[in-house]
Tab-separated table of N, CA and C in Angstrom:
chain	number	residue	atom	x	y	z
A	1	UNK	N	-39.112	45.744	-30.470
A	1	UNK	CA	-38.375	46.411	-31.507
A	1	UNK	C	-38.508	47.911	-31.304
A	2	UNK	N	-37.432	48.636	-31.616
A	2	UNK	CA	-37.454	50.090	-31.562
A	2	UNK	C	-37.347	50.668	-32.963
A	3	UNK	N	-38.135	51.701	-33.222
A	3	UNK	CA	-37.971	52.500	-34.423
A	3	UNK	C	-37.450	53.848	-33.947
A	4	UNK	N	-36.240	54.211	-34.356
A	4	UNK	CA	-35.674	55.492	-33.961
A	4	UNK	C	-36.082	56.543	-34.979
A	5	UNK	N	-36.712	57.593	-34.492
A	5	UNK	CA	-37.303	58.628	-35.329
A	5	UNK	C	-36.318	59.772	-35.571
A	6	UNK	N	-35.969	59.974	-36.827
A	6	UNK	CA	-35.106	61.081	-37.237
A	6	UNK	C	-35.909	62.170	-37.933
A	7	UNK	N	-37.224	62.134	-37.805
A	7	UNK	CA	-38.071	63.168	-38.385
A	7	UNK	C	-38.753	62.778	-39.683
A	8	UNK	N	-38.702	61.523	-40.043
A	8	UNK	CA	-39.335	61.066	-41.274
A	8	UNK	C	-40.851	61.116	-41.172
A	9	UNK	N	-41.485	61.413	-42.277
A	9	UNK	CA	-42.943	61.381	-42.296
A	9	UNK	C	-43.465	59.945	-42.298
A	10	UNK	N	-42.578	58.968	-42.477
A	10	UNK	CA	-42.983	57.563	-42.552
A	10	UNK	C	-42.728	56.768	-41.282
A	11	UNK	N	-42.198	57.380	-40.257
A	11	UNK	CA	-41.852	56.656	-39.031
A	11	UNK	C	-43.050	55.914	-38.450
A	12	UNK	N	-44.177	56.595	-38.326
A	12	UNK	CA	-45.364	55.956	-37.746
A	12	UNK	C	-45.884	54.843	-38.651
A	13	UNK	N	-45.781	55.022	-39.960
A	13	UNK	CA	-46.199	53.981	-40.901
A	13	UNK	C	-45.323	52.742	-40.756
A	14	UNK	N	-44.025	52.947	-40.617
A	14	UNK	CA	-43.102	51.823	-40.419
A	14	UNK	C	-43.481	51.060	-39.160
A	15	UNK	N	-43.693	51.780	-38.066
A	15	UNK	CA	-44.056	51.135	-36.802
A	15	UNK	C	-45.388	50.385	-36.931
A	16	UNK	N	-46.341	50.979	-37.622
A	16	UNK	CA	-47.641	50.315	-37.783
A	16	UNK	C	-47.506	49.012	-38.557
A	17	UNK	N	-46.702	49.021	-39.600
A	17	UNK	CA	-46.508	47.799	-40.394
A	17	UNK	C	-45.817	46.708	-39.565
A	18	UNK	N	-44.870	47.098	-38.746
A	18	UNK	CA	-44.202	46.128	-37.873
A	18	UNK	C	-45.224	45.529	-36.904
A	19	UNK	N	-46.066	46.374	-36.326
A	19	UNK	CA	-47.102	45.896	-35.395
A	19	UNK	C	-48.101	44.986	-36.093
A	20	UNK	N	-48.446	45.313	-37.330
A	20	UNK	CA	-49.375	44.473	-38.086
A	20	UNK	C	-48.791	43.091	-38.347
A	21	UNK	N	-47.466	42.994	-38.342
A	21	UNK	CA	-46.800	41.699	-38.512
A	21	UNK	C	-46.740	40.930	-37.198
A	22	UNK	N	-47.320	41.500	-36.127
A	22	UNK	CA	-47.383	40.814	-34.850
A	22	UNK	C	-46.178	41.037	-33.958
A	23	UNK	N	-45.398	42.065	-34.233
A	23	UNK	CA	-44.199	42.345	-33.448
A	23	UNK	C	-44.439	43.589	-32.600
A	24	UNK	N	-44.118	43.493	-31.301
A	24	UNK	CA	-44.231	44.654	-30.423
A	24	UNK	C	-43.211	45.691	-30.860
A	25	UNK	N	-43.650	46.932	-30.997
A	25	UNK	CA	-42.794	47.973	-31.551
A	25	UNK	C	-43.062	49.299	-30.851
A	26	UNK	N	-41.988	50.030	-30.555
A	26	UNK	CA	-42.092	51.369	-29.975
A	26	UNK	C	-41.293	52.349	-30.823
A	27	UNK	N	-41.796	53.572	-30.914
A	27	UNK	CA	-41.084	54.649	-31.599
A	27	UNK	C	-40.423	55.509	-30.536
A	28	UNK	N	-39.151	55.791	-30.728
A	28	UNK	CA	-38.387	56.630	-29.810
A	28	UNK	C	-37.629	57.677	-30.622
A	29	UNK	N	-37.283	58.808	-30.003
A	29	UNK	CA	-36.472	59.799	-30.719
A	29	UNK	C	-35.066	59.259	-30.966
A	30	UNK	N	-34.402	59.827	-31.950
A	30	UNK	CA	-33.068	59.342	-32.332
A	30	UNK	C	-32.031	59.493	-31.227
A	31	UNK	N	-32.266	60.403	-30.284
A	31	UNK	CA	-31.289	60.627	-29.212
A	31	UNK	C	-31.654	59.862	-27.936
A	32	UNK	N	-32.254	58.721	-28.099
A	32	UNK	CA	-32.648	57.866	-26.980
A	32	UNK	C	-31.406	57.447	-26.180
A	33	UNK	N	-31.600	57.205	-24.914
A	33	UNK	CA	-30.498	56.783	-24.041
A	33	UNK	C	-29.961	55.413	-24.480
A	34	UNK	N	-28.650	55.220	-24.404
A	34	UNK	CA	-28.064	53.933	-24.791
A	34	UNK	C	-28.654	52.740	-24.033
A	35	UNK	N	-29.091	52.946	-22.808
A	35	UNK	CA	-29.706	51.848	-22.044
A	35	UNK	C	-30.964	51.337	-22.739
A	36	UNK	N	-31.710	52.233	-23.387
A	36	UNK	CA	-32.913	51.824	-24.129
A	36	UNK	C	-32.543	50.938	-25.319
A	37	UNK	N	-31.421	51.258	-25.954
A	37	UNK	CA	-30.996	50.485	-27.121
A	37	UNK	C	-30.630	49.060	-26.731
A	38	UNK	N	-30.096	48.899	-25.541
A	38	UNK	CA	-29.702	47.562	-25.077
A	38	UNK	C	-30.907	46.657	-24.858
A	39	UNK	N	-32.075	47.248	-24.580
A	39	UNK	CA	-33.289	46.465	-24.325
A	39	UNK	C	-33.967	45.984	-25.604
A	40	UNK	N	-33.636	46.573	-26.743
A	40	UNK	CA	-34.328	46.279	-27.995
A	40	UNK	C	-33.874	44.948	-28.596
A	41	UNK	N	-34.837	44.205	-29.130
A	41	UNK	CA	-34.508	42.967	-29.828
A	41	UNK	C	-34.039	43.258	-31.253
A	42	UNK	N	-34.481	44.375	-31.806
A	42	UNK	CA	-34.066	44.843	-33.135
A	42	UNK	C	-34.331	46.344	-33.204
A	43	UNK	N	-33.656	47.026	-34.126
A	43	UNK	CA	-33.789	48.477	-34.247
A	43	UNK	C	-33.931	48.859	-35.714
A	44	UNK	N	-34.863	49.763	-35.976
A	44	UNK	CA	-35.005	50.351	-37.304
A	44	UNK	C	-34.646	51.823	-37.178
A	45	UNK	N	-33.710	52.272	-38.000
A	45	UNK	CA	-33.342	53.686	-38.053
A	45	UNK	C	-34.145	54.296	-39.194
A	46	UNK	N	-35.058	55.206	-38.874
A	46	UNK	CA	-35.951	55.758	-39.892
A	46	UNK	C	-35.255	56.794	-40.756
A	47	UNK	N	-36.005	57.336	-41.682
A	47	UNK	CA	-35.496	58.370	-42.564
A	47	UNK	C	-35.574	59.743	-41.934
A	48	UNK	N	-35.176	60.740	-42.716
A	48	UNK	CA	-35.177	62.122	-42.254
A	48	UNK	C	-35.229	63.048	-43.462
A	49	UNK	N	-35.767	64.239	-43.287
A	49	UNK	CA	-35.726	65.193	-44.394
A	49	UNK	C	-34.332	65.799	-44.577
A	50	UNK	N	-33.415	65.555	-43.658
A	50	UNK	CA	-32.051	66.089	-43.740
A	50	UNK	C	-31.121	65.093	-44.436
A	51	UNK	N	-29.916	65.535	-44.698
A	51	UNK	CA	-28.885	64.665	-45.237
A	51	UNK	C	-27.921	64.303	-44.113
A	52	UNK	N	-27.503	63.071	-44.073
A	52	UNK	CA	-26.566	62.616	-43.042
A	52	UNK	C	-25.184	63.233	-43.234
A	53	UNK	N	-24.943	63.824	-44.387
A	53	UNK	CA	-23.630	64.392	-44.682
A	53	UNK	C	-23.543	65.876	-44.358
A	54	UNK	N	-24.652	66.481	-43.932
A	54	UNK	CA	-24.641	67.888	-43.560
A	54	UNK	C	-24.153	68.041	-42.121
A	55	UNK	N	-23.353	69.068	-41.835
A	55	UNK	CA	-22.829	69.240	-40.475
A	55	UNK	C	-23.913	69.507	-39.433
A	56	UNK	N	-25.042	70.076	-39.848
A	56	UNK	CA	-26.117	70.359	-38.889
A	56	UNK	C	-27.174	69.257	-38.861
A	57	UNK	N	-26.874	68.105	-39.448
A	57	UNK	CA	-27.809	66.978	-39.446
A	57	UNK	C	-27.909	66.343	-38.063
A	58	UNK	N	-28.873	65.437	-37.921
A	58	UNK	CA	-29.030	64.716	-36.658
A	58	UNK	C	-27.824	63.816	-36.450
A	59	UNK	N	-27.288	63.826	-35.242
A	59	UNK	CA	-26.108	63.014	-34.942
A	59	UNK	C	-26.514	61.795	-34.121
A	60	UNK	N	-26.064	60.647	-34.579
A	60	UNK	CA	-26.324	59.382	-33.902
A	60	UNK	C	-25.114	58.498	-34.125
A	61	UNK	N	-24.647	57.872	-33.060
A	61	UNK	CA	-23.489	56.997	-33.157
A	61	UNK	C	-23.962	55.549	-33.261
A	62	UNK	N	-23.896	54.942	-34.449
A	62	UNK	CA	-24.349	53.559	-34.598
A	62	UNK	C	-23.596	52.570	-33.708
A	63	UNK	N	-22.397	52.944	-33.249
A	63	UNK	CA	-21.654	52.034	-32.377
A	63	UNK	C	-22.292	51.937	-30.989
A	64	UNK	N	-23.283	52.781	-30.687
A	64	UNK	CA	-23.988	52.682	-29.409
A	64	UNK	C	-25.004	51.537	-29.402
A	65	UNK	N	-25.234	50.951	-30.566
A	65	UNK	CA	-26.131	49.799	-30.672
A	65	UNK	C	-25.337	48.541	-30.341
A	66	UNK	N	-25.836	47.691	-29.445
A	66	UNK	CA	-25.112	46.453	-29.123
A	66	UNK	C	-24.836	45.621	-30.381
A	67	UNK	N	-23.689	44.998	-30.424
A	67	UNK	CA	-23.212	44.296	-31.626
A	67	UNK	C	-24.162	43.213	-32.127
A	68	UNK	N	-24.839	42.512	-31.272
A	68	UNK	CA	-25.684	41.401	-31.694
A	68	UNK	C	-27.102	41.831	-32.085
A	69	UNK	N	-27.407	43.117	-32.020
A	69	UNK	CA	-28.751	43.605	-32.318
A	69	UNK	C	-28.920	43.822	-33.818
A	70	UNK	N	-29.938	43.188	-34.424
A	70	UNK	CA	-30.206	43.427	-35.848
A	70	UNK	C	-30.659	44.878	-36.070
A	71	UNK	N	-30.163	45.500	-37.146
A	71	UNK	CA	-30.476	46.893	-37.444
A	71	UNK	C	-30.876	47.015	-38.912
A	72	UNK	N	-31.951	47.767	-39.151
A	72	UNK	CA	-32.365	48.108	-40.508
A	72	UNK	C	-32.321	49.616	-40.625
A	73	UNK	N	-31.540	50.126	-41.539
A	73	UNK	CA	-31.470	51.559	-41.798
A	73	UNK	C	-32.279	51.897	-43.025
A	74	UNK	N	-33.204	52.826	-42.906
A	74	UNK	CA	-34.027	53.249	-44.033
A	74	UNK	C	-33.654	54.688	-44.370
A	75	UNK	N	-33.242	54.935	-45.587
A	75	UNK	CA	-32.915	56.261	-46.078
A	75	UNK	C	-31.830	56.909	-45.201
A	76	UNK	N	-32.194	57.888	-44.390
A	76	UNK	CA	-31.233	58.588	-43.527
A	76	UNK	C	-30.516	57.585	-42.610
A	77	UNK	N	-31.269	56.647	-42.052
A	77	UNK	CA	-30.684	55.639	-41.170
A	77	UNK	C	-29.612	54.817	-41.859
A	78	UNK	N	-29.831	54.515	-43.130
A	78	UNK	CA	-28.837	53.777	-43.914
A	78	UNK	C	-27.580	54.632	-44.117
A	79	UNK	N	-27.772	55.924	-44.388
A	79	UNK	CA	-26.620	56.809	-44.563
A	79	UNK	C	-25.792	56.898	-43.295
A	80	UNK	N	-26.460	56.898	-42.142
A	80	UNK	CA	-25.728	56.951	-40.877
A	80	UNK	C	-24.878	55.712	-40.639
A	81	UNK	N	-25.417	54.578	-41.037
A	81	UNK	CA	-24.685	53.328	-40.825
A	81	UNK	C	-23.497	53.250	-41.756
């Protein structure tokens, strides 16, 4: 599983909880290469201190995630989706 980091203070906590559930998990920056996304069994889009509606916010194209990959958006990640 991948946790994409958009700058949230909770990204590491999210990853730790996933690992505690017995799931292999890696944290990657939000601008990870699309090839990395294809390898993930699931993806969590973390939060951010920014707003997804601001022009200078972090840009991520959710369509770069393969269609069959489960995705959980938390806060900022949900706004992006």
